[in-house]
Amino acid sequence: MRQKENIINSLTVCYFIIAFFEVIAEYFINRPMICILKPIIPLFLIVIYCIESNKKNKLFIVALLLSLITNILFIPNTQMYLFYGLLVFTVHRIIVIYLIFSLQKVNDFIPLIIATAPFLLIFFYLFLETVEIPPDSIYLIIFQNLLISMFAGIALSSYFMNDNKQNSVLLISALLFVMLQFVVFVEKYFLVDEFEEMLRPLAMTFNALAFFTFYKYVIVAEKSHHN
C-alpha cells in the first residue's frame, strides 16, 4: 500500500513537471516540445488513475483519450484542425457530463437550472460579441457553451446542496474548466493572433489543473460509492 502511494506521488510530481515544461513551450511557441509534451499529459493521468483506482472507470479513460486527441488537434492552430478538435472535445464533454451524473446524486433539477443560468449568460454574451467564428463551428460552439454551463451548474448546485469533499473537488474542477473554455474561446475567436504568448500558456495551465482536479474528483467519488 505504501509502495503504491509512493508510485502515485512520484508520477504526480512528474505530471506537474511535464505540465510546467509544456506551459513554457507554449510561451516560447516551441512546436517540437509542444508536439511531444502535450499528448503525454493525459497519458500520464491515465497511468496515475489506473494505478490508484480500484474500479478503473472506462468512461473516464475514454474521456482522457479524447482529451489527448483534442490536444493534438489543437497544436496546428488552423481552422480545419480547430473544427475537428472542437468536434472531439464535444464528444469528450458529453462523456464527462454523463460520467458526473453516474457519480453524482442529482435529485432536484431546479437548483441545477438556477446554477446553470449565470454560466449560460456569460458564455452566450461572449459568443454574441464575437464576429470571428467560422460558420461551420457556430453550432458546435453553441453546444459547447450549453455543455460547459451544465457541467458548472451541476458542480455549483451539488456543492450548495451538500458541501462535502466530493462536491468541493468537483466545483474546483468545474471552475477550472470554465476558465479553460473562456481562455481558449478568447484566444481562438475573440483575440485572434493577439496575446498568443500569454493566452496559450494560460490555457495549458488551466488544462493541466482542470483535468488533474477532475481525476481527483473521480477517485473521491469512487471511494465514496465504495463506502
Tab-separated table of C-alpha atoms in Angstrom:
chain	number	residue	atom	x	y	z
A	1	MET	CA	0.000	0.000	0.000
A	2	ARG	CA	2.814	2.378	0.949
A	3	GLN	CA	4.687	1.475	-2.224
A	4	LYS	CA	1.579	2.214	-4.286
A	5	GLU	CA	1.253	5.667	-2.673
A	6	ASN	CA	4.917	6.404	-3.370
A	7	ILE	CA	4.486	5.464	-7.047
A	8	ILE	CA	1.381	7.667	-7.343
A	9	ASN	CA	3.145	10.601	-5.630
A	10	SER	CA	6.183	10.223	-7.898
A	11	LEU	CA	4.036	10.078	-11.031
A	12	THR	CA	2.033	13.098	-9.821
A	13	VAL	CA	5.251	15.109	-9.432
A	14	CYS	CA	6.276	14.014	-12.950
A	15	TYR	CA	2.843	15.051	-14.257
A	16	PHE	CA	3.256	18.602	-12.962
A	17	ILE	CA	6.863	18.818	-14.156
A	18	ILE	CA	5.739	17.833	-17.669
A	19	ALA	CA	2.841	20.308	-17.451
A	20	PHE	CA	5.264	23.060	-16.360
A	21	PHE	CA	7.569	22.468	-19.319
A	22	GLU	CA	4.550	22.328	-21.647
A	23	VAL	CA	3.433	25.753	-20.384
A	24	ILE	CA	6.972	27.079	-21.016
A	25	ALA	CA	6.911	25.530	-24.507
A	26	GLU	CA	3.582	27.254	-25.215
A	27	TYR	CA	5.031	30.593	-24.095
A	28	PHE	CA	8.028	30.304	-26.425
A	29	ILE	CA	5.880	28.628	-29.149
A	30	ASN	CA	8.342	25.734	-29.299
A	31	ARG	CA	6.465	23.390	-31.674
A	32	PRO	CA	8.689	20.283	-31.266
A	33	MET	CA	8.365	20.411	-27.462
A	34	ILE	CA	4.617	21.064	-27.680
A	35	CYS	CA	4.137	18.083	-30.024
A	36	ILE	CA	5.976	15.821	-27.569
A	37	LEU	CA	4.671	17.100	-24.221
A	38	LYS	CA	1.031	17.966	-24.966
A	39	PRO	CA	-0.127	14.377	-25.692
A	40	ILE	CA	1.909	12.996	-22.758
A	41	ILE	CA	-0.069	14.946	-20.128
A	42	PRO	CA	-3.373	13.000	-20.476
A	43	LEU	CA	-1.431	9.735	-20.904
A	44	PHE	CA	0.304	10.328	-17.588
A	45	LEU	CA	-3.051	10.989	-15.943
A	46	ILE	CA	-4.432	7.705	-17.330
A	47	VAL	CA	-1.475	5.816	-15.825
A	48	ILE	CA	-1.884	7.547	-12.427
A	49	TYR	CA	-5.629	6.865	-12.432
A	50	CYS	CA	-5.252	3.186	-13.382
A	51	ILE	CA	-2.740	2.661	-10.563
A	52	GLU	CA	-4.839	4.434	-7.918
A	53	SER	CA	-8.368	3.381	-8.870
A	54	ASN	CA	-9.787	0.021	-7.867
A	55	LYS	CA	-12.707	0.374	-10.307
A	56	LYS	CA	-10.935	1.795	-13.391
A	57	ASN	CA	-13.931	3.529	-14.937
A	58	LYS	CA	-13.690	3.006	-18.716
A	59	LEU	CA	-15.640	6.206	-19.421
A	60	PHE	CA	-13.079	8.302	-17.600
A	61	ILE	CA	-10.233	6.643	-19.509
A	62	VAL	CA	-12.054	7.282	-22.813
A	63	ALA	CA	-12.575	10.922	-21.781
A	64	LEU	CA	-8.832	11.313	-21.172
A	65	LEU	CA	-8.001	9.650	-24.508
A	66	LEU	CA	-10.347	12.097	-26.253
A	67	SER	CA	-8.564	14.911	-24.404
A	68	LEU	CA	-5.280	13.571	-25.802
A	69	ILE	CA	-6.702	13.663	-29.352
A	70	THR	CA	-8.037	17.191	-28.779
A	71	ASN	CA	-4.624	18.357	-27.558
A	72	ILE	CA	-3.022	17.001	-30.735
A	73	LEU	CA	-5.648	18.603	-32.998
A	74	PHE	CA	-5.195	21.995	-31.310
A	75	ILE	CA	-1.425	22.063	-31.989
A	76	PRO	CA	-1.515	23.155	-35.693
A	77	ASN	CA	-3.726	26.194	-34.859
A	78	THR	CA	-5.583	26.145	-38.200
A	79	GLN	CA	-9.338	26.462	-38.741
A	80	MET	CA	-9.698	22.899	-40.061
A	81	TYR	CA	-7.872	21.261	-37.153
A	82	LEU	CA	-9.637	23.589	-34.713
A	83	PHE	CA	-13.014	22.382	-36.052
A	84	TYR	CA	-12.064	18.708	-35.641
A	85	GLY	CA	-10.617	19.476	-32.217
A	86	LEU	CA	-13.920	21.076	-31.191
A	87	LEU	CA	-15.807	18.062	-32.521
A	88	VAL	CA	-13.725	15.591	-30.497
A	89	PHE	CA	-13.861	17.805	-27.402
A	90	THR	CA	-17.671	17.986	-27.685
A	91	VAL	CA	-17.844	14.183	-27.506
A	92	HIS	CA	-15.399	14.340	-24.578
A	93	ARG	CA	-17.615	16.856	-22.729
A	94	ILE	CA	-20.749	14.723	-23.279
A	95	ILE	CA	-18.954	11.709	-21.784
A	96	VAL	CA	-17.731	13.795	-18.824
A	97	ILE	CA	-21.252	15.048	-18.039
A	98	TYR	CA	-22.650	11.518	-18.335
A	99	LEU	CA	-19.870	10.343	-16.003
A	100	ILE	CA	-20.728	13.050	-13.456
A	101	PHE	CA	-24.411	12.069	-13.499
A	102	SER	CA	-23.362	8.457	-12.891
A	103	LEU	CA	-21.258	9.524	-9.885
A	104	GLN	CA	-23.482	12.308	-8.503
A	105	LYS	CA	-26.922	12.045	-6.937
A	106	VAL	CA	-28.974	14.790	-8.620
A	107	ASN	CA	-32.499	14.548	-7.217
A	108	ASP	CA	-33.663	18.129	-7.675
A	109	PHE	CA	-33.168	19.747	-11.074
A	110	ILE	CA	-34.389	23.230	-10.081
A	111	PRO	CA	-31.111	24.164	-8.277
A	112	LEU	CA	-29.238	22.743	-11.287
A	113	ILE	CA	-31.167	25.002	-13.706
A	114	ILE	CA	-30.673	28.063	-11.461
A	115	ALA	CA	-26.925	27.356	-11.106
A	116	THR	CA	-26.534	26.795	-14.867
A	117	ALA	CA	-28.193	30.068	-15.915
A	118	PRO	CA	-25.351	32.525	-14.991
A	119	PHE	CA	-22.785	30.490	-16.926
A	120	LEU	CA	-25.090	30.377	-19.946
A	121	LEU	CA	-25.442	34.166	-19.840
A	122	ILE	CA	-21.663	34.696	-19.668
A	123	PHE	CA	-20.769	32.304	-22.488
A	124	PHE	CA	-23.579	33.335	-24.814
A	125	TYR	CA	-22.828	37.026	-24.270
A	126	LEU	CA	-19.221	36.343	-25.283
A	127	PHE	CA	-20.462	34.285	-28.235
A	128	LEU	CA	-22.761	37.093	-29.472
A	129	GLU	CA	-19.964	39.672	-29.144
A	130	THR	CA	-17.584	37.611	-31.295
A	131	VAL	CA	-17.512	38.084	-35.081
A	132	GLU	CA	-14.550	35.802	-35.923
A	133	ILE	CA	-16.394	32.476	-35.539
A	134	PRO	CA	-16.319	30.335	-38.726
A	135	PRO	CA	-19.818	29.336	-39.926
A	136	ASP	CA	-19.064	25.598	-39.667
A	137	SER	CA	-18.171	25.966	-35.953
A	138	ILE	CA	-21.164	28.033	-34.789
A	139	TYR	CA	-23.434	25.152	-33.754
A	140	LEU	CA	-20.564	23.249	-32.156
A	141	ILE	CA	-19.653	26.275	-30.032
A	142	ILE	CA	-23.285	26.817	-29.020
A	143	PHE	CA	-23.461	23.177	-27.934
A	144	GLN	CA	-20.104	23.546	-26.138
A	145	ASN	CA	-21.482	26.563	-24.251
A	146	LEU	CA	-24.522	24.532	-23.179
A	147	LEU	CA	-22.364	21.621	-22.024
A	148	ILE	CA	-19.827	23.667	-20.008
A	149	SER	CA	-22.679	25.643	-18.416
A	150	MET	CA	-24.415	22.398	-17.443
A	151	PHE	CA	-21.143	20.998	-16.089
A	152	ALA	CA	-20.626	24.107	-13.947
A	153	GLY	CA	-24.301	24.120	-12.933
A	154	ILE	CA	-24.142	20.512	-11.703
A	155	ALA	CA	-20.998	21.266	-9.700
A	156	LEU	CA	-22.297	24.504	-8.185
A	157	SER	CA	-25.744	23.155	-7.263
A	158	SER	CA	-24.271	19.937	-5.816
A	159	TYR	CA	-21.847	21.969	-3.696
A	160	PHE	CA	-24.571	24.200	-2.252
A	161	MET	CA	-26.934	21.273	-1.650
A	162	ASN	CA	-24.258	19.137	0.020
A	163	ASP	CA	-20.878	20.646	0.899
A	164	ASN	CA	-18.686	17.535	1.119
A	165	LYS	CA	-15.234	16.688	-0.237
A	166	GLN	CA	-16.587	15.093	-3.419
A	167	ASN	CA	-18.683	18.133	-4.353
A	168	SER	CA	-15.932	20.583	-3.343
A	169	VAL	CA	-13.400	18.907	-5.652
A	170	LEU	CA	-15.990	18.788	-8.461
A	171	LEU	CA	-16.684	22.516	-8.064
A	172	ILE	CA	-12.960	23.375	-8.234
A	173	SER	CA	-12.618	21.221	-11.347
A	174	ALA	CA	-15.685	22.806	-12.972
A	175	LEU	CA	-14.444	26.349	-12.326
A	176	LEU	CA	-11.053	25.462	-13.831
A	177	PHE	CA	-12.801	24.029	-16.903
A	178	VAL	CA	-14.924	27.191	-17.171
A	179	MET	CA	-11.776	29.347	-17.107
A	180	LEU	CA	-10.137	26.992	-19.628
A	181	GLN	CA	-13.037	27.297	-22.078
A	182	PHE	CA	-13.155	31.068	-21.595
A	183	VAL	CA	-9.423	31.483	-22.337
A	184	VAL	CA	-9.490	29.105	-25.332
A	185	PHE	CA	-12.545	30.862	-26.795
A	186	VAL	CA	-10.939	34.295	-26.390
A	187	GLU	CA	-7.671	33.079	-27.929
A	188	LYS	CA	-9.187	31.196	-30.872
A	189	TYR	CA	-12.071	33.524	-31.810
A	190	PHE	CA	-12.092	36.829	-29.901
A	191	LEU	CA	-8.442	37.959	-29.902
A	192	VAL	CA	-7.200	36.011	-32.919
A	193	ASP	CA	-3.395	36.191	-33.234
A	194	GLU	CA	-3.256	38.644	-30.305
A	195	PHE	CA	-1.651	37.952	-26.910
A	196	GLU	CA	-0.982	34.356	-28.043
A	197	GLU	CA	2.188	34.209	-25.946
A	198	MET	CA	0.041	34.864	-22.837
A	199	LEU	CA	-3.221	33.082	-23.610
A	200	ARG	CA	-1.869	29.715	-24.783
A	201	PRO	CA	0.306	29.129	-21.677
A	202	LEU	CA	-2.635	30.238	-19.513
A	203	ALA	CA	-4.959	27.809	-21.317
A	204	MET	CA	-2.446	24.980	-20.880
A	205	THR	CA	-2.143	25.771	-17.160
A	206	PHE	CA	-5.911	25.589	-16.709
A	207	ASN	CA	-5.992	22.417	-18.827
A	208	ALA	CA	-3.457	20.556	-16.666
A	209	LEU	CA	-5.044	21.707	-13.395
A	210	ALA	CA	-8.637	21.074	-14.514
A	211	PHE	CA	-8.015	17.513	-15.676
A	212	PHE	CA	-5.938	16.666	-12.614
A	213	THR	CA	-8.663	18.007	-10.320
A	214	PHE	CA	-11.312	16.074	-12.233
A	215	TYR	CA	-9.241	12.901	-11.837
A	216	LYS	CA	-9.175	13.605	-8.076
A	217	TYR	CA	-12.967	14.030	-8.137
A	218	VAL	CA	-13.437	10.657	-9.863
A	219	ILE	CA	-11.197	8.948	-7.275
A	220	VAL	CA	-13.047	10.575	-4.343
A	221	ALA	CA	-16.437	9.711	-5.876
A	222	GLU	CA	-15.412	6.082	-6.437
A	223	LYS	CA	-14.222	5.747	-2.837
A	224	SER	CA	-17.421	7.382	-1.593
A	225	HIS	CA	-19.572	4.935	-3.564
A	226	HIS	CA	-17.467	2.031	-2.289
A	227	ASN	CA	-18.004	3.130	1.315
